[in-house]
Amino acid sequence: MNFADESQIAKSALVQSGLADMLHKLWAWISLNDLTLVPTLKLLATFTTNHPQGSQSLTLTTVLPGSGPRKSPNTVSLIHVIIHLVSKEIEKAGQSFNNQRLHFAFHVLRNSVHVHECRVSIAKSNLLQFLSKIHPSSTKRAKPWPLIEVYCLEFLIDFTFFEEGQLSVSKAAEGLDVLIQLSRCNTPATRILALSTLRNLVFNVSNRPRILYLVDFTNLLHSTFKSGSVCEVGIAGSMLWSLIANNQKGKLIARTSGLSNSIQEVLGRLTLMKIPNENQEQELVKMLQYVIQILSTSDIKDNIHD
């Protein structure tokens, strides 16, 4: 593991030697206890960091004896083993939480989302069922759930940077509701992670109509503009910008819900706040003013039924 750290040559050699396939064949033994499982997960996390070829190799493994890596991805590969491990650890977290297992397994998945074959495997799996497991109404945000929320949201931010993640997360059971609820929680870091994930979803045109009509989402924007931090206001502003740009229907919904007034109040509040980074303040003010400008103009070329 140590000699592979930050060494692309070493990692490529491990791919060629079939490291992932070998680990998959030994997994029944590896998973017997943490003395072997946790170091193996650390190894895979190192192996896949900044190395797409290593991540891709996780989709080509098999447990069939006497056979090497497959030529194309399959549905029982090592990445599916990691997905199952994450799901199982979250499922039992209320009774028995293993921080190291979940931390390093999610590390592997976060590395893997940068490879198309891995994203497809994740999107087609049942991994996103964890969204319903971390719903604040179920967990009451008691320990260890706040930490699990962070692991899940950090993964979701990376996954929703890509189209496969944007589409699958928005369609997942309770996915949008969970993200909205976590965007309102009392933990600033978790709020920012959840808001950032929602912003990634909004960037996908296919998701916009559904999100536009969510009253809870509109209320979230109002509350964020009213009492959110500078960072949170910036994320909310960029989400609204995406929803209303070249979208007459989006403009209409934003206007009728009073979001223009909320932004005007933010601009007034920003003049009274002491923001360490003056450039950050100027960029935020400029963006919010532009959003108001978009809302105040009507493009007759847009069709409200589009």
Coordinates of C-alpha atoms in Angstrom, one line a residue:
M1 CA 0.0 0.0 0.0
N2 CA 2.8 2.5 0.9
F3 CA 4.8 2.1 -2.3
A4 CA 1.6 2.6 -4.4
D5 CA 0.8 5.9 -2.6
E6 CA 1.0 8.7 -5.2
S7 CA 2.8 6.4 -7.6
Q8 CA 1.0 6.0 -10.9
I9 CA 3.7 3.6 -12.1
A10 CA 3.1 1.3 -9.1
K11 CA -0.6 1.5 -9.4
S12 CA -0.5 0.7 -13.1
A13 CA 1.7 -2.3 -12.3
L14 CA -0.9 -3.5 -9.7
V15 CA -3.7 -3.2 -12.3
Q16 CA -1.7 -5.3 -14.8
S17 CA -1.0 -7.9 -12.1
G18 CA -4.7 -8.2 -11.3
L19 CA -4.8 -6.8 -7.8
A20 CA -8.5 -6.1 -7.7
D21 CA -9.4 -9.5 -9.1
M22 CA -7.1 -11.3 -6.6
L23 CA -8.7 -9.4 -3.7
H24 CA -12.2 -10.2 -4.9
K25 CA -11.3 -13.9 -5.0
L26 CA -10.0 -13.7 -1.4
W27 CA -12.9 -11.5 -0.2
A28 CA -14.7 -14.3 1.7
W29 CA -11.6 -14.7 3.9
I30 CA -10.7 -10.9 3.9
S31 CA -14.2 -10.0 5.2
L32 CA -14.0 -12.3 8.3
N33 CA -12.7 -9.6 10.6
D34 CA -11.5 -6.0 10.7
L35 CA -7.8 -7.1 11.0
T36 CA -7.9 -8.0 7.3
L37 CA -10.9 -6.0 6.0
V38 CA -9.9 -2.5 7.1
P39 CA -6.4 -2.7 5.7
T40 CA -7.8 -4.1 2.4
L41 CA -10.2 -1.2 2.2
K42 CA -7.3 1.2 2.9
L43 CA -5.3 -0.5 0.1
L44 CA -8.2 -0.1 -2.4
A45 CA -8.7 3.5 -1.4
T46 CA -5.0 4.2 -2.1
F47 CA -5.0 2.1 -5.2
T48 CA -8.0 4.0 -6.7
T49 CA -7.0 7.6 -5.7
N50 CA -6.2 9.7 -8.8
H51 CA -6.0 6.5 -10.8
P52 CA -9.0 5.8 -13.1
Q53 CA -7.5 2.6 -14.4
G54 CA -7.4 1.2 -10.9
S55 CA -11.1 2.2 -10.3
Q56 CA -12.2 0.7 -13.6
S57 CA -10.5 -2.6 -12.7
L58 CA -13.0 -2.9 -9.8
T59 CA -15.8 -3.5 -12.4
L60 CA -13.9 -6.4 -14.1
T61 CA -13.3 -8.8 -11.3
T62 CA -14.8 -12.3 -10.7
V63 CA -14.7 -14.9 -8.0
L64 CA -14.5 -17.8 -10.5
P65 CA -11.3 -19.8 -9.7
G66 CA -8.8 -20.2 -12.5
S67 CA -10.0 -17.1 -14.4
G68 CA -8.5 -13.6 -14.6
P69 CA -10.2 -10.2 -14.9
R70 CA -13.1 -9.9 -17.3
K71 CA -12.9 -7.8 -20.5
S72 CA -16.1 -6.0 -19.7
P73 CA -17.9 -4.9 -16.5
N74 CA -20.2 -7.4 -14.8
T75 CA -22.8 -7.3 -12.1
V76 CA -21.0 -9.3 -9.5
S77 CA -17.6 -7.5 -9.5
L78 CA -15.6 -6.1 -6.6
I79 CA -17.3 -2.7 -6.8
H80 CA -20.6 -4.4 -6.1
V81 CA -19.0 -6.0 -3.1
I82 CA -18.0 -2.5 -1.8
I83 CA -21.5 -1.1 -2.6
H84 CA -23.0 -4.0 -0.6
L85 CA -20.6 -3.3 2.3
V86 CA -21.6 0.3 2.5
S87 CA -25.3 -0.5 2.4
K88 CA -24.9 -3.2 5.1
E89 CA -22.9 -0.9 7.4
I90 CA -25.5 1.9 7.1
E91 CA -28.3 -0.6 7.7
K92 CA -26.9 -1.7 11.0
A93 CA -25.4 1.7 12.1
G94 CA -28.0 2.3 14.7
Q95 CA -27.0 -0.9 16.6
S96 CA -23.3 -1.3 15.6
F97 CA -21.4 1.4 13.8
N98 CA -18.0 0.6 12.3
N99 CA -16.5 4.0 11.4
Q100 CA -13.4 2.7 9.6
R101 CA -15.3 0.3 7.4
L102 CA -17.7 3.0 6.2
H103 CA -15.0 5.7 5.9
F104 CA -12.7 3.7 3.6
A105 CA -15.5 2.0 1.7
F106 CA -16.9 5.4 0.8
H107 CA -13.4 6.6 0.0
V108 CA -13.2 3.8 -2.7
L109 CA -16.6 4.8 -4.1
R110 CA -15.8 8.5 -4.2
N111 CA -12.7 7.6 -6.2
S112 CA -14.6 5.3 -8.5
V113 CA -17.3 7.8 -9.6
H114 CA -14.7 9.5 -11.8
V115 CA -14.9 6.4 -14.1
H116 CA -18.0 5.9 -16.4
E117 CA -18.2 2.1 -15.8
C118 CA -18.2 2.6 -12.1
R119 CA -20.9 5.3 -12.2
V120 CA -23.1 3.0 -14.2
S121 CA -22.6 0.2 -11.7
I122 CA -23.4 2.5 -8.8
A123 CA -26.5 4.0 -10.5
K124 CA -27.9 0.5 -11.3
S125 CA -27.3 -0.7 -7.8
N126 CA -29.4 -0.3 -4.7
L127 CA -26.8 1.9 -3.0
L128 CA -29.0 5.0 -3.0
Q129 CA -31.4 3.4 -0.7
F130 CA -29.2 4.8 2.0
L131 CA -31.0 8.1 1.4
S132 CA -34.1 6.9 3.2
K133 CA -31.9 5.5 6.0
I134 CA -30.4 8.9 6.8
H135 CA -33.7 10.9 6.7
P136 CA -33.6 13.1 9.8
S137 CA -37.2 12.1 10.7
S138 CA -36.0 8.5 11.1
T139 CA -32.5 9.0 12.7
K140 CA -33.4 12.1 14.8
R141 CA -29.8 12.9 14.0
A142 CA -28.6 11.0 17.0
K143 CA -25.1 9.7 17.0
P144 CA -23.6 8.3 14.9
W145 CA -25.9 9.6 12.2
P146 CA -24.4 13.1 11.8
L147 CA -21.1 11.5 10.8
I148 CA -22.8 9.0 8.5
E149 CA -24.7 12.0 6.9
V150 CA -21.3 13.6 6.1
Y151 CA -19.9 10.4 4.5
C152 CA -23.0 10.0 2.4
L153 CA -23.2 13.7 1.3
E154 CA -19.5 13.8 0.4
F155 CA -20.1 10.8 -1.8
L156 CA -23.2 12.4 -3.3
I157 CA -21.5 15.6 -4.2
D158 CA -18.9 13.7 -6.2
F159 CA -21.5 11.4 -7.7
T160 CA -23.9 14.2 -8.8
F161 CA -21.1 16.0 -10.5
F162 CA -21.9 13.6 -13.3
E163 CA -25.1 13.0 -15.2
E164 CA -25.6 9.4 -14.0
G165 CA -25.6 10.7 -10.4
Q166 CA -27.8 13.7 -11.1
L167 CA -30.5 11.5 -12.6
S168 CA -30.3 8.6 -10.2
V169 CA -30.2 10.7 -7.0
S170 CA -33.2 12.8 -8.1
K171 CA -35.2 9.7 -8.8
A172 CA -34.2 7.9 -5.6
A173 CA -36.9 7.3 -3.0
E174 CA -37.0 10.3 -0.7
G175 CA -33.8 11.6 -2.3
L176 CA -34.9 15.2 -2.8
D177 CA -36.7 15.4 0.5
V178 CA -33.7 14.1 2.5
L179 CA -31.4 16.7 0.8
I180 CA -33.9 19.5 1.6
Q181 CA -34.2 18.4 5.2
L182 CA -30.5 18.2 5.7
S183 CA -30.1 21.6 4.1
R184 CA -32.1 22.9 7.0
C185 CA -30.3 21.1 9.8
N186 CA -28.4 22.8 12.6
T187 CA -25.0 21.6 11.5
P188 CA -23.4 24.2 9.1
A189 CA -21.1 21.8 7.4
T190 CA -23.9 19.4 6.7
R191 CA -26.1 22.2 5.4
I192 CA -23.5 23.2 2.9
L193 CA -22.9 19.6 1.7
A194 CA -26.6 19.1 1.2
L195 CA -27.1 22.4 -0.6
S196 CA -24.2 21.7 -2.8
T197 CA -25.6 18.4 -3.8
L198 CA -29.0 20.0 -4.6
R199 CA -27.1 22.5 -6.7
N200 CA -25.6 19.7 -8.8
L201 CA -29.0 18.2 -9.3
V202 CA -30.4 21.6 -10.5
F203 CA -27.7 21.8 -13.1
N204 CA -29.3 18.9 -15.0
V205 CA -32.1 20.2 -17.2
S206 CA -34.1 17.0 -16.8
N207 CA -34.4 17.6 -13.0
R208 CA -35.5 21.2 -13.1
P209 CA -39.3 20.9 -13.8
R210 CA -39.7 18.5 -10.8
I211 CA -37.6 20.7 -8.5
L212 CA -39.3 23.9 -9.6
Y213 CA -42.7 22.7 -8.3
L214 CA -41.5 21.5 -4.9
V215 CA -42.9 23.9 -2.3
D216 CA -40.3 22.6 0.2
F217 CA -37.5 23.6 -2.2
T218 CA -38.9 27.1 -2.6
N219 CA -39.3 27.4 1.1
L220 CA -35.7 26.3 1.5
L221 CA -34.5 29.0 -0.8
H222 CA -36.5 31.6 1.2
S223 CA -35.0 30.4 4.6
T224 CA -31.5 30.3 3.2
F225 CA -31.7 33.8 1.8
K226 CA -33.1 35.0 5.1
S227 CA -30.7 33.4 7.6
G228 CA -28.0 31.5 5.7
S229 CA -24.3 32.1 5.8
V230 CA -22.6 33.9 2.9
C231 CA -21.6 30.5 1.4
E232 CA -25.1 29.1 1.7
V233 CA -26.6 32.2 0.2
G234 CA -24.2 31.9 -2.7
I235 CA -25.2 28.3 -3.3
A236 CA -28.9 29.2 -3.1
G237 CA -28.4 32.1 -5.6
S238 CA -26.6 29.9 -8.1
M239 CA -29.4 27.3 -7.9
L240 CA -32.1 29.9 -8.5
W241 CA -30.0 31.3 -11.4
S242 CA -29.9 27.8 -13.0
L243 CA -33.7 27.4 -12.6
I244 CA -34.7 30.7 -14.1
A245 CA -32.1 31.3 -16.9
N246 CA -33.9 31.1 -20.3
N247 CA -36.9 29.6 -18.5
Q248 CA -40.1 31.7 -18.4
K249 CA -41.9 29.1 -16.3
G250 CA -39.1 29.2 -13.8
K251 CA -39.2 33.0 -13.7
L252 CA -43.0 32.9 -13.1
I253 CA -42.7 30.5 -10.2
A254 CA -39.9 32.5 -8.6
R255 CA -41.7 35.8 -9.0
T256 CA -45.0 34.5 -7.6
S257 CA -43.3 32.9 -4.6
G258 CA -41.7 36.2 -3.6
L259 CA -38.0 35.2 -4.1
S260 CA -37.2 38.6 -5.6
N261 CA -38.1 40.2 -2.2
S262 CA -36.0 37.6 -0.4
I263 CA -33.0 38.4 -2.5
Q264 CA -33.5 42.2 -2.0
E265 CA -33.5 41.6 1.7
V266 CA -30.2 39.6 1.4
L267 CA -28.6 42.4 -0.5
G268 CA -29.6 44.8 2.3
R269 CA -28.2 42.4 4.9
L270 CA -24.9 42.0 3.0
T271 CA -24.2 45.7 3.3
L272 CA -24.3 45.4 7.1
M273 CA -22.2 42.2 7.3
K274 CA -18.5 42.2 7.8
I275 CA -17.2 39.7 5.2
P276 CA -13.4 39.0 5.5
N277 CA -13.1 38.4 1.7
E278 CA -14.2 41.6 0.0
N279 CA -14.0 40.0 -3.4
Q280 CA -16.3 37.2 -2.3
E281 CA -18.8 39.7 -1.2
Q282 CA -18.6 41.6 -4.5
E283 CA -19.1 38.5 -6.5
L284 CA -22.0 37.4 -4.4
V285 CA -23.7 40.8 -4.7
K286 CA -23.1 40.9 -8.5
M287 CA -24.7 37.4 -8.9
L288 CA -27.7 38.2 -6.8
Q289 CA -28.2 41.5 -8.7
Y290 CA -28.1 39.6 -11.9
V291 CA -30.7 37.1 -10.7
I292 CA -33.0 39.9 -9.8
Q293 CA -32.4 41.4 -13.3
I294 CA -33.4 38.1 -14.9
L295 CA -36.5 37.9 -12.7
S296 CA -37.5 41.5 -13.6
T297 CA -37.3 40.9 -17.3
S298 CA -39.7 38.9 -19.5
D299 CA -38.5 37.2 -22.7
I300 CA -41.4 37.1 -25.1
K301 CA -39.6 34.4 -27.0
D302 CA -40.0 32.0 -24.1
N303 CA -43.1 30.0 -24.0
I304 CA -44.6 29.4 -20.6
H305 CA -45.7 25.9 -21.5
D306 CA -42.1 24.8 -22.5

